[in-house]
Tab-separated table of C-alpha atoms and ligand atoms in Angstrom:
chain	number	residue	atom	x	y	z
A	1	UNK	CA	49.162	0.543	-25.025
A	2	UNK	CA	47.345	-2.072	-23.000
A	3	UNK	CA	46.172	-5.048	-24.988
A	4	UNK	CA	42.421	-5.031	-25.472
A	5	UNK	CA	40.958	-7.895	-23.550
A	6	UNK	CA	37.679	-9.417	-24.521
A	7	UNK	CA	35.274	-10.431	-21.834
A	8	UNK	CA	31.737	-11.671	-21.690
A	9	UNK	CA	29.514	-9.731	-19.356
A	10	UNK	CA	26.225	-11.097	-18.076
A	11	UNK	CA	23.521	-8.561	-18.970
A	12	UNK	CA	21.465	-9.685	-16.016
A	13	UNK	CA	23.889	-9.446	-13.096
A	14	UNK	CA	26.959	-7.782	-14.566
A	15	UNK	CA	29.393	-10.617	-13.817
A	16	UNK	CA	32.349	-10.731	-16.215
A	17	UNK	CA	33.370	-14.110	-17.674
A	18	UNK	CA	36.508	-14.898	-19.621
A	19	UNK	CA	34.734	-17.095	-22.148
A	20	UNK	CA	31.269	-17.324	-23.566
A	21	UNK	CA	28.765	-19.761	-22.116
A	22	UNK	CA	25.063	-20.326	-22.601
A	23	UNK	CA	24.365	-19.828	-18.928
A	24	UNK	CA	25.752	-17.336	-16.437
A	25	UNK	CA	27.397	-19.155	-13.520
A	26	UNK	CA	26.643	-16.323	-11.132
A	27	UNK	CA	22.917	-15.770	-11.582
A	28	UNK	CA	21.870	-18.835	-13.562
A	29	UNK	CA	20.243	-16.867	-16.377
A	30	UNK	CA	20.462	-18.218	-19.925
A	31	UNK	CA	21.634	-16.345	-23.002
A	32	UNK	CA	22.674	-13.236	-21.154
A	33	UNK	CA	26.421	-13.174	-21.884
A	34	UNK	CA	27.461	-10.492	-24.360
A	35	UNK	CA	30.965	-9.832	-25.620
A	36	UNK	CA	32.328	-6.528	-24.389
A	37	UNK	CA	35.835	-5.277	-25.015
A	38	UNK	CA	37.674	-3.501	-22.252
A	39	UNK	CA	41.088	-2.018	-21.797
A	40	UNK	CA	40.475	0.048	-18.727
A	41	UNK	CA	38.622	0.137	-15.453
A	42	UNK	CA	37.678	-2.919	-13.498
A	43	UNK	CA	38.747	-6.066	-15.320
A	44	UNK	CA	41.315	-4.088	-17.244
A	45	UNK	CA	44.044	-6.351	-15.903
A	46	UNK	CA	47.463	-5.624	-14.435
A	47	UNK	CA	48.430	-3.213	-17.211
A	48	UNK	CA	45.907	-0.599	-16.139
A	49	UNK	CA	46.814	-1.092	-12.494
A	50	UNK	CA	50.490	-0.478	-13.207
A	51	UNK	CA	49.775	2.754	-15.006
A	52	UNK	CA	47.456	3.987	-12.258
A	53	UNK	CA	48.517	7.225	-10.591
A	54	UNK	CA	49.490	7.435	-6.966
A	55	UNK	CA	46.599	8.268	-4.617
A	56	UNK	CA	46.189	11.678	-3.056
A	57	UNK	CA	45.151	11.922	0.614
A	58	UNK	CA	41.783	13.532	1.247
A	59	UNK	CA	40.825	15.443	4.381
A	60	UNK	CA	38.851	13.353	6.857
A	61	UNK	CA	36.083	15.144	8.676
A	62	UNK	CA	33.557	14.517	11.469
A	63	UNK	CA	29.886	13.546	11.475
A	64	UNK	CA	28.840	16.785	13.110
A	65	UNK	CA	29.073	20.084	11.322
A	66	UNK	CA	27.061	22.302	9.068
A	67	UNK	CA	24.703	20.626	6.665
A	68	UNK	CA	22.560	22.167	4.066
A	69	UNK	CA	19.003	20.980	3.851
A	70	UNK	CA	18.601	18.984	0.639
A	71	UNK	CA	17.659	21.825	-1.712
A	72	UNK	CA	14.735	20.720	-3.796
A	73	UNK	CA	13.032	21.934	-6.891
A	74	UNK	CA	9.354	21.120	-6.686
A	75	UNK	CA	7.420	20.662	-9.903
A	76	UNK	CA	4.039	21.614	-8.526
A	77	UNK	CA	2.656	18.295	-9.811
A	78	UNK	CA	1.523	17.050	-6.398
A	79	UNK	CA	1.663	13.326	-7.066
A	80	UNK	CA	5.159	13.552	-8.559
A	81	UNK	CA	6.465	15.675	-5.700
A	82	UNK	CA	4.963	13.242	-3.223
A	83	UNK	CA	6.812	10.312	-4.798
A	84	UNK	CA	10.139	12.153	-4.911
A	85	UNK	CA	9.731	13.310	-1.315
A	86	UNK	CA	9.082	16.963	-2.076
A	87	UNK	CA	10.716	17.601	-5.422
A	88	UNK	CA	13.921	16.802	-7.307
A	89	UNK	CA	17.004	17.218	-5.149
A	90	UNK	CA	19.746	19.403	-6.589
A	91	UNK	CA	22.979	17.542	-7.230
A	92	UNK	CA	21.281	14.153	-7.175
A	93	UNK	CA	20.504	11.528	-9.765
A	94	UNK	CA	17.126	9.851	-9.995
A	95	UNK	CA	16.164	6.829	-12.061
A	96	UNK	CA	12.637	6.361	-13.368
A	97	UNK	CA	12.117	2.803	-14.536
A	98	UNK	CA	9.151	1.211	-16.209
A	99	UNK	CA	7.901	-0.881	-19.090
A	100	UNK	CA	8.081	0.692	-22.537
A	101	UNK	CA	4.950	2.678	-23.381
A	102	UNK	CA	3.840	3.140	-19.795
A	103	UNK	CA	4.171	6.929	-19.973
A	104	UNK	CA	7.615	7.841	-18.645
A	105	UNK	CA	8.331	10.339	-21.417
A	106	UNK	CA	4.859	11.808	-20.992
A	107	UNK	CA	5.343	12.260	-17.248
A	108	UNK	CA	8.750	13.856	-17.666
A	109	UNK	CA	7.603	16.150	-20.461
A	110	UNK	CA	4.847	17.396	-18.186
A	111	UNK	CA	7.252	17.754	-15.265
A	112	UNK	CA	9.771	19.581	-17.442
A	113	UNK	CA	7.144	22.017	-18.658
A	114	UNK	CA	5.854	22.603	-15.114
A	115	UNK	CA	9.376	23.305	-13.832
A	116	UNK	CA	10.247	25.533	-16.771
A	117	UNK	CA	7.070	27.438	-16.043
A	118	UNK	CA	8.444	28.119	-12.568
A	119	UNK	CA	11.546	29.725	-14.010
A	120	UNK	CA	13.985	26.815	-13.890
A	121	UNK	CA	16.317	25.924	-16.743
A	122	UNK	CA	15.359	22.451	-17.919
A	123	UNK	CA	17.175	20.410	-20.564
A	124	UNK	CA	15.438	17.392	-22.065
A	125	UNK	CA	17.744	15.038	-23.963
A	126	UNK	CA	16.052	12.276	-25.896
A	127	UNK	CA	17.956	9.405	-27.403
A	128	UNK	CA	14.853	7.590	-28.527
A	129	UNK	CA	12.749	10.090	-30.350
A	130	UNK	CA	13.415	12.783	-32.896
A	131	UNK	CA	12.831	16.393	-31.932
A	132	UNK	CA	9.684	16.457	-34.089
A	133	UNK	CA	8.171	13.558	-32.145
A	134	UNK	CA	8.833	15.249	-28.834
A	135	UNK	CA	7.296	18.467	-30.131
A	136	UNK	CA	4.241	16.530	-31.234
A	137	UNK	CA	3.860	15.084	-27.767
A	138	UNK	CA	4.318	18.505	-26.196
A	139	UNK	CA	1.561	19.852	-28.438
A	140	UNK	CA	-0.726	17.026	-27.394
A	141	UNK	CA	0.021	17.796	-23.770
A	142	UNK	CA	-0.608	21.471	-24.339
A	143	UNK	CA	2.856	22.535	-23.197
A	144	UNK	CA	4.430	23.389	-26.549
A	145	UNK	CA	4.885	26.988	-25.448
A	146	UNK	CA	7.125	26.150	-22.514
A	147	UNK	CA	10.805	27.083	-22.412
A	148	UNK	CA	12.209	23.556	-22.065
A	149	UNK	CA	15.444	23.131	-24.040
A	150	UNK	CA	15.449	20.097	-26.250
A	151	UNK	CA	18.087	17.874	-27.849
A	152	UNK	CA	18.111	14.514	-29.594
A	153	UNK	CA	21.508	13.066	-28.771
A	154	UNK	CA	22.978	9.795	-27.546
A	155	UNK	CA	26.674	10.456	-26.990
A	156	UNK	CA	27.460	11.204	-23.356
A	157	UNK	CA	30.476	13.401	-24.093
A	158	UNK	CA	28.420	15.510	-26.499
A	159	UNK	CA	25.590	15.777	-23.989
A	160	UNK	CA	27.948	16.869	-21.221
A	161	UNK	CA	29.573	19.429	-23.501
A	162	UNK	CA	26.140	20.781	-24.458
A	163	UNK	CA	24.816	21.176	-20.930
A	164	UNK	CA	28.173	22.507	-19.759
A	165	UNK	CA	27.621	25.608	-21.886
A	166	UNK	CA	25.887	28.688	-20.549
A	167	UNK	CA	23.961	28.787	-17.294
A	168	UNK	CA	23.912	25.507	-15.388
A	169	UNK	CA	20.588	23.721	-15.926
A	170	UNK	CA	18.476	23.035	-12.840
A	171	UNK	CA	17.292	19.710	-14.193
A	172	UNK	CA	18.604	17.474	-16.957
A	173	UNK	CA	16.346	14.699	-18.216
A	174	UNK	CA	17.944	11.809	-20.097
A	175	UNK	CA	15.432	9.671	-21.996
A	176	UNK	CA	16.612	6.908	-21.913
A	177	UNK	CA	19.795	5.611	-20.342
A	178	UNK	CA	19.799	2.532	-22.615
A	179	UNK	CA	20.323	4.589	-25.723
A	180	UNK	CA	23.418	6.379	-24.413
A	181	UNK	CA	26.947	5.508	-25.369
A	182	UNK	CA	30.264	6.880	-24.328
A	183	UNK	CA	33.651	6.944	-26.039
A	184	UNK	CA	35.278	5.423	-22.969
A	185	UNK	CA	33.580	2.034	-23.217
A	186	UNK	CA	33.828	0.183	-26.508
A	187	UNK	CA	30.778	-2.045	-26.408
A	188	UNK	CA	27.367	-1.656	-28.029
A	189	UNK	CA	24.818	0.824	-26.605
A	190	UNK	CA	22.422	-0.856	-24.193
A	191	UNK	CA	25.029	-3.240	-22.788
A	192	UNK	CA	25.754	-3.198	-19.082
A	193	UNK	CA	29.176	-1.594	-19.527
A	194	UNK	CA	27.838	1.239	-21.674
A	195	UNK	CA	24.854	1.904	-19.439
A	196	UNK	CA	26.985	1.834	-16.313
A	197	UNK	CA	29.733	4.054	-17.683
A	198	UNK	CA	27.262	6.553	-19.145
A	199	UNK	CA	25.273	6.693	-15.907
A	200	UNK	CA	28.492	7.179	-13.953
A	201	UNK	CA	29.479	10.164	-16.097
A	202	UNK	CA	26.055	11.791	-15.671
A	203	UNK	CA	25.956	11.142	-11.930
A	204	UNK	CA	29.426	12.685	-11.640
A	205	UNK	CA	28.113	15.692	-13.552
A	206	UNK	CA	25.152	16.011	-11.136
A	207	UNK	CA	27.354	15.802	-8.028
A	208	UNK	CA	29.940	18.239	-9.298
A	209	UNK	CA	27.612	20.924	-10.653
A	210	UNK	CA	24.572	20.653	-8.392
A	211	UNK	CA	22.132	20.069	-11.240
A	212	UNK	CA	19.483	17.396	-10.748
A	213	UNK	CA	19.670	14.563	-13.278
A	214	UNK	CA	16.757	12.280	-14.128
A	215	UNK	CA	17.548	9.068	-15.990
A	216	UNK	CA	14.815	7.099	-17.695
A	217	UNK	CA	15.282	3.339	-17.916
A	218	UNK	CA	13.213	0.708	-19.656
A	219	UNK	CA	12.813	-2.500	-17.724
A	220	UNK	CA	11.355	-5.323	-19.722
A	221	UNK	CA	9.588	-8.209	-18.023
A	222	UNK	CA	12.164	-10.650	-19.381
A	223	UNK	CA	15.004	-8.501	-18.031
A	224	UNK	CA	16.440	-8.387	-21.557
A	225	UNK	CA	17.804	-4.880	-21.232
A	226	UNK	CA	19.200	-5.173	-17.776
A	227	UNK	CA	21.117	-1.931	-17.594
A	228	UNK	CA	18.822	-0.071	-15.180
A	229	UNK	CA	19.191	-2.759	-12.525
A	230	UNK	CA	22.897	-1.994	-12.465
A	231	UNK	CA	22.195	1.726	-12.318
A	232	UNK	CA	19.872	1.349	-9.325
A	233	UNK	CA	22.849	1.029	-7.000
A	234	UNK	CA	24.468	4.157	-8.317
A	235	UNK	CA	21.646	6.691	-8.236
A	236	UNK	CA	20.180	8.465	-5.201
A	237	UNK	CA	16.568	7.611	-5.842
A	238	UNK	CA	14.703	5.012	-7.870
A	239	UNK	CA	11.090	5.389	-8.905
A	240	UNK	CA	9.047	2.869	-10.844
A	241	UNK	CA	6.230	3.869	-13.094
A	242	UNK	CA	3.733	1.037	-13.238
A	243	UNK	CA	0.381	0.273	-14.713
A	244	UNK	CA	-1.637	-2.600	-16.096
A	245	UNK	CA	-2.526	-2.881	-19.735
A	246	UNK	CA	-6.181	-2.009	-20.234
A	247	UNK	CA	-6.288	0.273	-17.193
A	248	UNK	CA	-5.712	3.963	-17.412
A	249	UNK	CA	-4.211	4.630	-14.055
A	250	UNK	CA	-0.476	4.672	-13.481
A	251	UNK	CA	1.370	4.412	-10.208
A	252	UNK	CA	4.689	6.099	-9.538
A	253	UNK	CA	6.284	4.049	-6.779
A	254	UNK	CA	9.381	5.009	-4.784
A	255	UNK	CA	11.640	2.007	-4.182
A	256	UNK	CA	14.781	3.818	-3.083
A	257	UNK	CA	15.268	7.360	-1.861
A	258	UNK	CA	18.351	8.680	-0.124
A	259	UNK	CA	16.589	11.963	0.632
A	260	UNK	CA	13.102	10.870	1.624
A	261	UNK	CA	10.681	8.090	2.438
A	262	UNK	CA	10.267	5.012	0.306
A	263	UNK	CA	6.919	3.202	-0.193
A	264	UNK	CA	5.364	6.471	-1.284
A	265	UNK	CA	3.162	6.384	-4.341
A	266	UNK	CA	1.871	8.949	-6.752
A	267	UNK	CA	-1.259	8.047	-8.683
A	268	UNK	CA	-2.019	9.300	-12.177
A	269	UNK	CA	-4.581	8.636	-14.832
A	270	UNK	CA	-3.553	8.529	-18.497
A	271	UNK	CA	-5.923	10.546	-20.619
A	272	UNK	CA	-5.790	11.717	-24.214
A	273	UNK	CA	-4.193	14.939	-22.974
A	274	UNK	CA	-1.511	13.340	-20.838
A	275	UNK	CA	-1.319	12.284	-17.234
A	276	UNK	CA	-3.821	13.642	-14.747
A	277	UNK	CA	-3.194	13.559	-11.022
A	278	UNK	CA	-5.472	11.375	-8.920
A	279	UNK	CA	-5.638	12.930	-5.485
A	280	UNK	CA	-7.938	10.318	-4.011
A	281	UNK	CA	-6.919	6.873	-5.293
A	282	UNK	CA	-9.496	4.966	-3.226
A	283	UNK	CA	-12.306	6.481	-5.233
A	284	UNK	CA	-10.572	5.362	-8.419
A	285	UNK	CA	-10.020	1.784	-7.285
A	286	UNK	CA	-13.471	1.388	-5.757
A	287	UNK	CA	-15.120	3.178	-8.678
A	288	UNK	CA	-16.532	0.165	-10.490
A	289	UNK	CA	-17.701	-1.737	-7.461
A	290	UNK	CA	-20.926	-3.722	-7.439
A	291	UNK	CA	-22.294	-3.936	-3.949
A	292	UNK	CA	-23.415	-7.286	-2.585
A	293	UNK	CA	-21.611	-9.798	-4.766
A	294	UNK	CA	-20.173	-12.905	-3.109
A	295	UNK	CA	-16.379	-13.060	-3.181
A	296	UNK	CA	-15.662	-9.340	-2.893
A	297	UNK	CA	-14.046	-7.716	0.138
A	298	UNK	CA	-12.694	-4.195	0.505
A	299	UNK	CA	-9.174	-3.983	1.883
A	300	UNK	CA	-8.084	-0.859	3.721
A	301	UNK	CA	-4.426	-0.589	2.782
A	302	UNK	CA	-1.627	1.906	3.324
A	303	UNK	CA	0.796	3.047	0.675
A	304	UNK	CA	3.603	4.974	2.287
A	305	UNK	CA	1.762	7.570	4.292
A	306	UNK	CA	-1.475	7.361	2.397
A	307	UNK	CA	-4.438	5.042	2.926
A	308	UNK	CA	-5.753	3.318	-0.197
A	309	UNK	CA	-8.933	1.282	-0.330
A	310	UNK	CA	-9.145	-1.481	-2.927
A	311	UNK	CA	-11.518	-4.317	-3.635
A	312	UNK	CA	-10.233	-7.874	-3.500
A	313	UNK	CA	-12.189	-10.346	-5.594
A	314	UNK	CA	-12.102	-14.098	-5.158
A	315	UNK	CA	-13.703	-16.808	-7.222
A	316	UNK	CA	-13.810	-20.310	-5.803
A	317	UNK	CA	-15.246	-22.766	-8.329
A	318	UNK	CA	-15.490	-26.583	-8.343
A	319	UNK	CA	-12.512	-28.021	-10.205
A	320	UNK	CA	-12.388	-30.797	-12.767
A	321	UNK	CA	-8.617	-30.975	-12.576
A	322	UNK	CA	-6.560	-33.369	-10.474
A	323	UNK	CA	-4.568	-30.453	-9.159
A	324	UNK	CA	-6.897	-27.479	-8.822
A	325	UNK	CA	-5.805	-24.155	-10.255
A	326	UNK	CA	-4.624	-21.239	-8.178
A	327	UNK	CA	-4.337	-17.968	-10.090
A	328	UNK	CA	-3.503	-14.576	-8.594
A	329	UNK	CA	-3.438	-11.103	-10.107
A	330	UNK	CA	-2.125	-8.209	-8.024
A	331	UNK	CA	-1.015	-10.197	-5.009
A	332	UNK	CA	1.576	-12.836	-3.992
A	333	UNK	CA	0.759	-16.436	-4.895
A	334	UNK	CA	2.754	-17.902	-1.968
A	335	UNK	CA	0.746	-15.633	0.312
A	336	UNK	CA	-2.513	-16.964	-1.180
A	337	UNK	CA	-1.310	-20.542	-0.648
A	338	UNK	CA	-0.625	-19.663	2.975
A	339	UNK	CA	-4.065	-18.170	3.584
A	340	UNK	CA	-5.685	-21.221	1.938
A	341	UNK	CA	-3.618	-23.557	4.118
A	342	UNK	CA	-4.567	-21.711	7.311
A	343	UNK	CA	-8.260	-21.803	6.315
A	344	UNK	CA	-8.012	-25.561	5.679
A	345	UNK	CA	-5.946	-26.456	8.725
A	346	UNK	CA	-7.540	-24.292	11.394
A	347	UNK	CA	-11.001	-23.392	10.195
A	348	UNK	CA	-12.132	-26.594	8.464
A	349	UNK	CA	-12.787	-24.791	5.177
A	350	UNK	CA	-11.919	-27.117	2.277
A	351	UNK	CA	-10.559	-25.859	-1.050
A	352	UNK	CA	-9.024	-29.156	-2.219
A	353	UNK	CA	-11.683	-29.709	-4.906
A	354	UNK	CA	-11.885	-26.095	-5.997
A	355	UNK	CA	-10.080	-23.785	-8.372
A	356	UNK	CA	-9.220	-20.490	-6.718
A	357	UNK	CA	-8.849	-17.193	-8.578
A	358	UNK	CA	-7.885	-14.012	-6.809
A	359	UNK	CA	-7.867	-10.551	-8.320
A	360	UNK	CA	-7.143	-7.102	-6.980
A	361	UNK	CA	-9.573	-4.754	-8.719
A	362	UNK	CA	-8.409	-1.963	-10.966
A	363	UNK	CA	-5.064	-3.528	-11.834
A	364	UNK	CA	-3.624	-2.412	-8.512
A	365	UNK	CA	-0.780	-4.353	-6.832
A	366	UNK	CA	-0.766	-5.005	-3.101
A	367	UNK	CA	2.442	-5.770	-1.244
A	368	UNK	CA	1.215	-5.546	2.350
A	369	UNK	CA	0.599	-8.679	4.447
A	370	UNK	CA	-2.257	-6.718	6.031
A	371	UNK	CA	-4.394	-7.821	3.079
A	372	UNK	CA	-4.527	-11.409	4.442
A	373	UNK	CA	-7.788	-10.871	6.286
A	374	UNK	CA	-9.556	-9.310	3.301
A	375	UNK	CA	-8.351	-12.178	1.097
A	376	UNK	CA	-9.600	-14.782	3.587
A	377	UNK	CA	-12.977	-13.044	3.827
A	378	UNK	CA	-13.310	-12.898	0.030
A	379	UNK	CA	-12.386	-16.586	-0.300
A	380	UNK	CA	-14.868	-17.776	2.336
A	381	UNK	CA	-17.539	-15.516	0.886
A	382	UNK	CA	-17.067	-16.942	-2.609
A	383	UNK	CA	-16.969	-20.556	-1.416
A	384	UNK	CA	-20.155	-20.187	0.602
A	385	UNK	CA	-21.891	-17.902	-1.888
A	386	UNK	CA	-22.637	-15.461	0.918
A	387	UNK	CA	-22.052	-11.814	0.054
A	388	UNK	CA	-20.155	-9.771	2.618
A	389	UNK	CA	-21.692	-6.539	3.893
A	390	UNK	CA	-21.088	-3.857	1.259
A	391	UNK	CA	-20.100	-1.197	3.773
A	392	UNK	CA	-17.387	-3.185	5.539
A	393	UNK	CA	-13.593	-2.936	5.232
A	394	UNK	CA	-11.041	-5.598	6.211
A	395	UNK	CA	-7.405	-5.524	7.254
A	396	UNK	CA	-5.118	-7.684	9.387
A	397	UNK	CA	-2.274	-10.127	9.042
A	398	UNK	CA	-2.912	-13.852	9.495
A	399	UNK	CA	-0.266	-15.944	11.219
A	400	UNK	CA	0.251	-19.630	10.478
A	401	UNK	CA	-1.418	-20.538	13.763
A	402	UNK	CA	-4.643	-18.907	12.567
A	403	UNK	CA	-4.294	-15.943	14.910
A	404	UNK	CA	-4.924	-12.459	13.561
A	405	UNK	CA	-2.038	-10.112	14.134
A	406	UNK	CA	-2.226	-6.355	14.452
A	407	UNK	CA	-0.912	-4.134	11.660
A	408	UNK	CA	0.324	-0.557	11.622
A	409	UNK	CA	-1.729	2.599	10.988
A	410	UNK	CA	-5.126	1.161	12.011
A	411	UNK	CA	-6.521	4.619	12.770
A	412	UNK	CA	-5.546	5.992	9.385
A	413	UNK	CA	-7.133	3.057	7.568
A	414	UNK	CA	-10.361	3.447	9.526
A	415	UNK	CA	-10.472	7.180	8.950
A	416	UNK	CA	-10.171	6.741	5.175
A	417	UNK	CA	-12.894	4.074	5.210
A	418	UNK	CA	-15.144	6.347	7.184
A	419	UNK	CA	-14.509	9.198	4.775
A	420	UNK	CA	-15.671	6.995	1.911
A	421	UNK	CA	-18.868	6.004	3.676
A	422	UNK	CA	-17.980	2.629	5.157
A	423	UNK	CA	-19.738	1.869	8.431
A	424	UNK	CA	-18.189	-1.435	9.506
A	425	UNK	CA	-14.702	-2.866	9.822
A	426	UNK	CA	-13.106	-6.209	10.563
A	427	UNK	CA	-9.668	-5.661	12.067
A	428	UNK	CA	-7.227	-7.233	14.521
A	429	UNK	CA	-7.623	-6.843	18.245
A	430	UNK	CA	-5.185	-4.017	18.600
A	431	UNK	CA	-3.297	-1.756	20.816
A	432	UNK	CA	-5.041	1.276	19.392
A	433	UNK	CA	-8.174	2.752	20.873
A	434	UNK	CA	-11.267	2.452	18.741
A	435	UNK	CA	-12.912	5.724	18.031
A	436	UNK	CA	-15.059	7.401	15.428
A	437	UNK	CA	-18.209	6.195	13.749
A	438	UNK	CA	-16.795	2.812	12.725
A	439	UNK	CA	-15.948	2.126	16.384
A	440	UNK	CA	-19.401	0.692	17.023
A	441	UNK	CA	-19.443	-1.305	13.761
A	442	UNK	CA	-16.053	-2.896	14.367
A	443	UNK	CA	-15.506	-6.610	14.720
A	444	UNK	CA	-12.161	-7.673	16.144
A	445	UNK	CA	-11.699	-11.425	15.796
A	446	UNK	CA	-8.836	-13.046	17.714
A	447	UNK	CA	-8.528	-15.908	15.241
A	448	UNK	CA	-9.490	-16.558	11.646
A	449	UNK	CA	-12.058	-19.120	12.836
A	450	UNK	CA	-14.026	-16.297	14.498
A	451	UNK	CA	-14.285	-14.532	11.149
A	452	UNK	CA	-15.323	-17.718	9.295
A	453	UNK	CA	-17.988	-18.386	11.918
A	454	UNK	CA	-19.264	-14.835	11.555
A	455	UNK	CA	-19.496	-15.056	7.751
A	456	UNK	CA	-21.198	-18.470	7.916
A	457	UNK	CA	-23.434	-17.081	10.701
A	458	UNK	CA	-24.814	-14.483	8.314
A	459	UNK	CA	-26.566	-17.376	6.502
A	460	UNK	CA	-28.203	-18.505	9.722
A	461	UNK	CA	-29.275	-14.937	10.449
A	462	UNK	CA	-30.764	-14.686	6.947
A	463	UNK	CA	-32.712	-17.975	7.187
A	464	UNK	CA	-33.985	-17.019	10.656
A	465	UNK	CA	-35.583	-13.839	9.269
B	501	TYD	P1	5.281	7.389	-23.460
B	501	TYD	O1	5.410	8.512	-22.509
B	501	TYD	O2	5.881	7.547	-24.805
B	501	TYD	O3	5.840	6.044	-22.799
B	501	TYD	P2	7.331	5.625	-22.413
B	501	TYD	O4	8.187	6.834	-22.498
B	501	TYD	O5	7.226	5.081	-21.013
B	501	TYD	O6	7.748	4.549	-23.367
B	501	TYD	O7	3.722	7.080	-23.546
B	501	TYD	C1	3.273	6.183	-24.451
B	501	TYD	C2	1.791	5.878	-24.350
B	501	TYD	O8	1.010	6.847	-23.714
B	501	TYD	C3	1.291	5.725	-25.736
B	501	TYD	O9	0.788	4.424	-25.868
B	501	TYD	C4	0.269	6.755	-25.917
B	501	TYD	C5	-0.124	7.140	-24.527
B	501	TYD	N1	-0.489	8.560	-24.399
B	501	TYD	C6	-1.786	8.906	-24.060
B	501	TYD	O10	-2.655	8.048	-23.867
B	501	TYD	N2	-2.108	10.236	-23.915
B	501	TYD	C7	-1.192	11.218	-24.104
B	501	TYD	O11	-1.517	12.408	-23.963
B	501	TYD	C8	0.151	10.838	-24.475
B	501	TYD	C9	1.202	11.891	-24.710
B	501	TYD	C10	0.461	9.518	-24.598
B	502	MG	MG1	9.687	7.193	-23.897
């Protein structure tokens, strides 16, 4: 028998080290090395290579030929189906990541019940909660009567034996991948080796039987349980379930999808009876808006294929500190620094003596550079104390030269704004034809200076009256 070798695997990046160290050489993280025994697989040493069997040639084939359309099972929960690209794909594995307590189990319980209601065989395996707890949740969600099959189990071999019996399930939900352990790997549950080996076994099961497998993974902010990051490479699709503490809405974001578009989002609201779909997210994010306050600008954004309007709030206040504060929630801080620098360098707006706070309302997170223009407008508005028009939306990317660059999907953004009653827009000079009601209320500055002059000009117009 091969001698068991001990190795230390970084729980952050998966690199194997021969001896323990406080810091991982590969990724630079501290305190992430954990002892894991191995006598097989990668790192198993020459012994396992020697005993390996001889390879068998496989038939090579061509790119052309018959393909089956990815067969999907749609849940009927619109926002979930949108994020997955039309439903769970048979024979594929999907990872849903998110902070603990965000609502992953709730979402999947609802999805399982919806699918079971459509006549599919659904197996829900929980390694975290006892059957009674899951039943309690199902009661709360009002789906206790559904035909979902339930198990509380953590051993992969046992799970595979269970679902291998009887009719093949259409969907298997594993909640969560961190709790699983397999006989093959001899390290503690939750370690990279265990998570990776368990995920591999389940993915192999999905590919070979044609059942869809959903893996739940907790991702902590500190990256303590790093398993899911390793799994991301192995699965066909990765969704993140996000939300801010104190806010009820949750966003299901697609970050990888081998069978559909990424950057799609599904929006939900957590209520006392589970997750409710939010078909029109703009109304949710603009819900608590106070018209006519300085420092607020509405950004017309795009998430995947869907326009989303959100309010960007800036507060620029005189600073008593040597180095003024810059704080950002919901946006990139380097991006804020860039917009501030362009305003200082090209538009003569000075922030050197001011603290700057930027917040995206409703706990929403923006990743588009198209928000630059709305951020700049909010900043100038707060600094000057001049409120921006309440019925105006902003979008456009700012380049370092101070020019305003066009962004994609201008028509879609304008249409959504119009639908929600906005009458004006500030947007880049673009290739697209202006049409619709906003057409006449559109302002298309070539540079950021034009916008600053316009906002400052509103003061002159006011004093002239
Ligand atoms: P859960 O799905 O257990 O989170 P996760 O699986 O991601 O760890 O959801 C936990 C939170 O959701 C918990 O704080 C309670 C809340 N919740 C509701 O607000 N309403 C509900 O109907 C349910 C079932 C949960
Ligand atoms: Mg859970």
